[in-house]
C-alpha positions as semicolon CSV with decimal commas, in nm:
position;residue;x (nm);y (nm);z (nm)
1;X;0,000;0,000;0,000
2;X;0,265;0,208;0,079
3;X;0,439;0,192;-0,223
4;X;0,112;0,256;-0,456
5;X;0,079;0,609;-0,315
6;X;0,444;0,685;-0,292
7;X;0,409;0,608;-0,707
8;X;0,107;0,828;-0,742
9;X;0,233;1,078;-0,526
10;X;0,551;1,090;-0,798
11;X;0,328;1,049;-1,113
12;X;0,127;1,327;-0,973
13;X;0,459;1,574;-0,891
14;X;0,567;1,482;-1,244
15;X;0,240;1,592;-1,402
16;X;0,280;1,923;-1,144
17;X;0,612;1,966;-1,228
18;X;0,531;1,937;-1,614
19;X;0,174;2,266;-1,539
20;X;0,415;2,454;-1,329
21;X;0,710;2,481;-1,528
22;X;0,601;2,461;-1,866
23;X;0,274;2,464;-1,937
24;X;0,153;2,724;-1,765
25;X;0,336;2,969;-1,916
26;X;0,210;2,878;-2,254
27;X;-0,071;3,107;-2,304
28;X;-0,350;2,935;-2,499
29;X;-0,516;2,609;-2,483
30;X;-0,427;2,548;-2,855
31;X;-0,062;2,643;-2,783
32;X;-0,058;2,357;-2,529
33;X;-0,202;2,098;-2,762
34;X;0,078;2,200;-3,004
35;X;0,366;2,169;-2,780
36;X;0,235;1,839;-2,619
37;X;0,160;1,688;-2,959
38;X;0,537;1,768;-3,072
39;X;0,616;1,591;-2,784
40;X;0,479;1,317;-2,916
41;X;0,712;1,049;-3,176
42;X;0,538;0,972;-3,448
43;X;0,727;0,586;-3,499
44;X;0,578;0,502;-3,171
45;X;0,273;0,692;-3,045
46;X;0,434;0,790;-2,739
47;X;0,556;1,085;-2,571
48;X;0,929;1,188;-2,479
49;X;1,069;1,472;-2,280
50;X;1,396;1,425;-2,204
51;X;1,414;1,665;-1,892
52;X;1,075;1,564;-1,761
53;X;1,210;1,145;-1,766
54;X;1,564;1,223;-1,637
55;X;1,381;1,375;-1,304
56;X;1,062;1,139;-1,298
57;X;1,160;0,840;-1,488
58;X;1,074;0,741;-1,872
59;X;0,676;0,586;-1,772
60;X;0,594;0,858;-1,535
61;X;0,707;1,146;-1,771
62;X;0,491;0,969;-2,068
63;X;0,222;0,920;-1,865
64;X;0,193;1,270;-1,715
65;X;0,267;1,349;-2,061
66;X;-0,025;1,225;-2,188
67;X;-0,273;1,268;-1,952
68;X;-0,175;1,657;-2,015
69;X;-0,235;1,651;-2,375
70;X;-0,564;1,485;-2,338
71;X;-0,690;1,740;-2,060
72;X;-0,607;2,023;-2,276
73;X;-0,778;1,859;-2,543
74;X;-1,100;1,832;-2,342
75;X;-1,048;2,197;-2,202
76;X;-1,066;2,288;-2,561
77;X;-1,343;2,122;-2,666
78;X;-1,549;2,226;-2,383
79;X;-1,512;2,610;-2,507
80;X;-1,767;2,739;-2,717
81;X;-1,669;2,835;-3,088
82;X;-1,606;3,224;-2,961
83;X;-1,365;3,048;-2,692
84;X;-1,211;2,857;-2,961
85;X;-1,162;3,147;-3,231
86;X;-1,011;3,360;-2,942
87;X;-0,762;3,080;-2,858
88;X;-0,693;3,015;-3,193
89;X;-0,622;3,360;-3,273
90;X;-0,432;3,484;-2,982
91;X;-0,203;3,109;-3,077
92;X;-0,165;3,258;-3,449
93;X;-0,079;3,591;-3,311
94;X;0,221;3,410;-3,104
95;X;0,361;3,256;-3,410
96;X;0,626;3,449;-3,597
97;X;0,530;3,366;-3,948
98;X;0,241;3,547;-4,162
99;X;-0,106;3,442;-4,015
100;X;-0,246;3,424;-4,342
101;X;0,007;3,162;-4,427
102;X;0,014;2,957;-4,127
103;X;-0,376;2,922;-4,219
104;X;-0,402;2,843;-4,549
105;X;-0,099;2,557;-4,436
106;X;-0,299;2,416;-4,166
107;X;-0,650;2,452;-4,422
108;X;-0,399;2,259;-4,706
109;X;-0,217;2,031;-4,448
110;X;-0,438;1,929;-4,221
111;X;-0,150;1,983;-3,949
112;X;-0,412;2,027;-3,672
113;X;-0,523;1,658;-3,702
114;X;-0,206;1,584;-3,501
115;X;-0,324;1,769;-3,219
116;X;-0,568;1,513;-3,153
117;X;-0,466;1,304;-2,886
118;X;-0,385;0,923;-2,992
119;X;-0,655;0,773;-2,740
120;X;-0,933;1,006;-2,877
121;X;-1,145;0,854;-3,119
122;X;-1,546;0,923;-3,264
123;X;-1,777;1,185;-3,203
124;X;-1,480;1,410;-2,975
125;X;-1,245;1,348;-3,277
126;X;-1,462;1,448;-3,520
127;X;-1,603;1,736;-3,337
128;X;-1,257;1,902;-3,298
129;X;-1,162;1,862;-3,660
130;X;-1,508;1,998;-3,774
131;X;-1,474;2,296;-3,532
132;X;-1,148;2,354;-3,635
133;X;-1,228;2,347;-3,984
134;X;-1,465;2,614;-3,992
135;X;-1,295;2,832;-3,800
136;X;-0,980;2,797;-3,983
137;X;-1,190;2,866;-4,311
138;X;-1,319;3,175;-4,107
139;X;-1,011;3,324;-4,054
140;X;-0,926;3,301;-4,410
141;X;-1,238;3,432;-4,576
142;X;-1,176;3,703;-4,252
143;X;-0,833;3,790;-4,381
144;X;-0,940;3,779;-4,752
145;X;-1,194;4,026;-4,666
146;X;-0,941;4,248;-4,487
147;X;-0,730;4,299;-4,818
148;X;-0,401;4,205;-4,996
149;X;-0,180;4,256;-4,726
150;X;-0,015;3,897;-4,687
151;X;0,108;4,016;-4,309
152;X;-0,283;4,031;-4,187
């Protein structure tokens, strides 16, 4: 018994350790599914941090890892699509390259389908690349509207 809640008393400091020092001070909820999903190898599905395993071990760092990932996930899907667009644009105003490009790559690439945590299938899947697709083709017929000027 002991040893059960000495482990998830560590899993839980590793997942605290991950909000405090890094995620909190990323400012959106789509800026947090970005960085987690980068954190995520492709090959294998799961997630590596170097810093956050040499402190809390390979399994807990993965698992607080992904447990993080999946709570922003849900955080975002609970906001209404005003909550969303606001995220979304305050994450596009954080990037350093032309918003109109960034969009019309994530419209073409689909990039945002990796944001999607591996364990979330069906109707919360489907809702978050629906919601994202419309407000992605928002933002560009919002920017089209606003003129030529390819900084917008």
């Amino acid at each position: 018994m002991r040893l059960s809640r000495t482990r998830a008393s560590f899993e839980r400091s590793a997942g605290e350790d991950l909000w405090r020092k890094t995620l909190s001070h990323i400012p959106t909820v789509l800026g947090r599914l970005a960085y987690l999903s980068q954190l995520r190898n492709a090959n294998t599905g799961r997630y590596e941090h170097h810093g956050l395993a040499a402190v809390a071990g390979e399994r807990d760092a993965e698992k607080a890892l992904s447990e993080s990932h999946l709570r922003a996930f849900r955080e975002w899907i609970a906001f209404s699509l005003e909550e969303q667009k606001a995220d979304l644009d305050l994450y596009f105003s954080s990037l350093s390259e032309p918003r109109r490009e960034v969009i019309e790559n994530w419209i073409l690439s689909l990039c945002y389908v990796n944001l999607v945590p591996s364990t979330i299938h069906g109707v919360e899947r489907d809702l978050f690349l629906s919601d994202m697709q419309a407000l992605l083709e928002t933002l560009k017929n919002f920017i089209g509207a606003a003129g030529p000027d390819r900084e917008a």
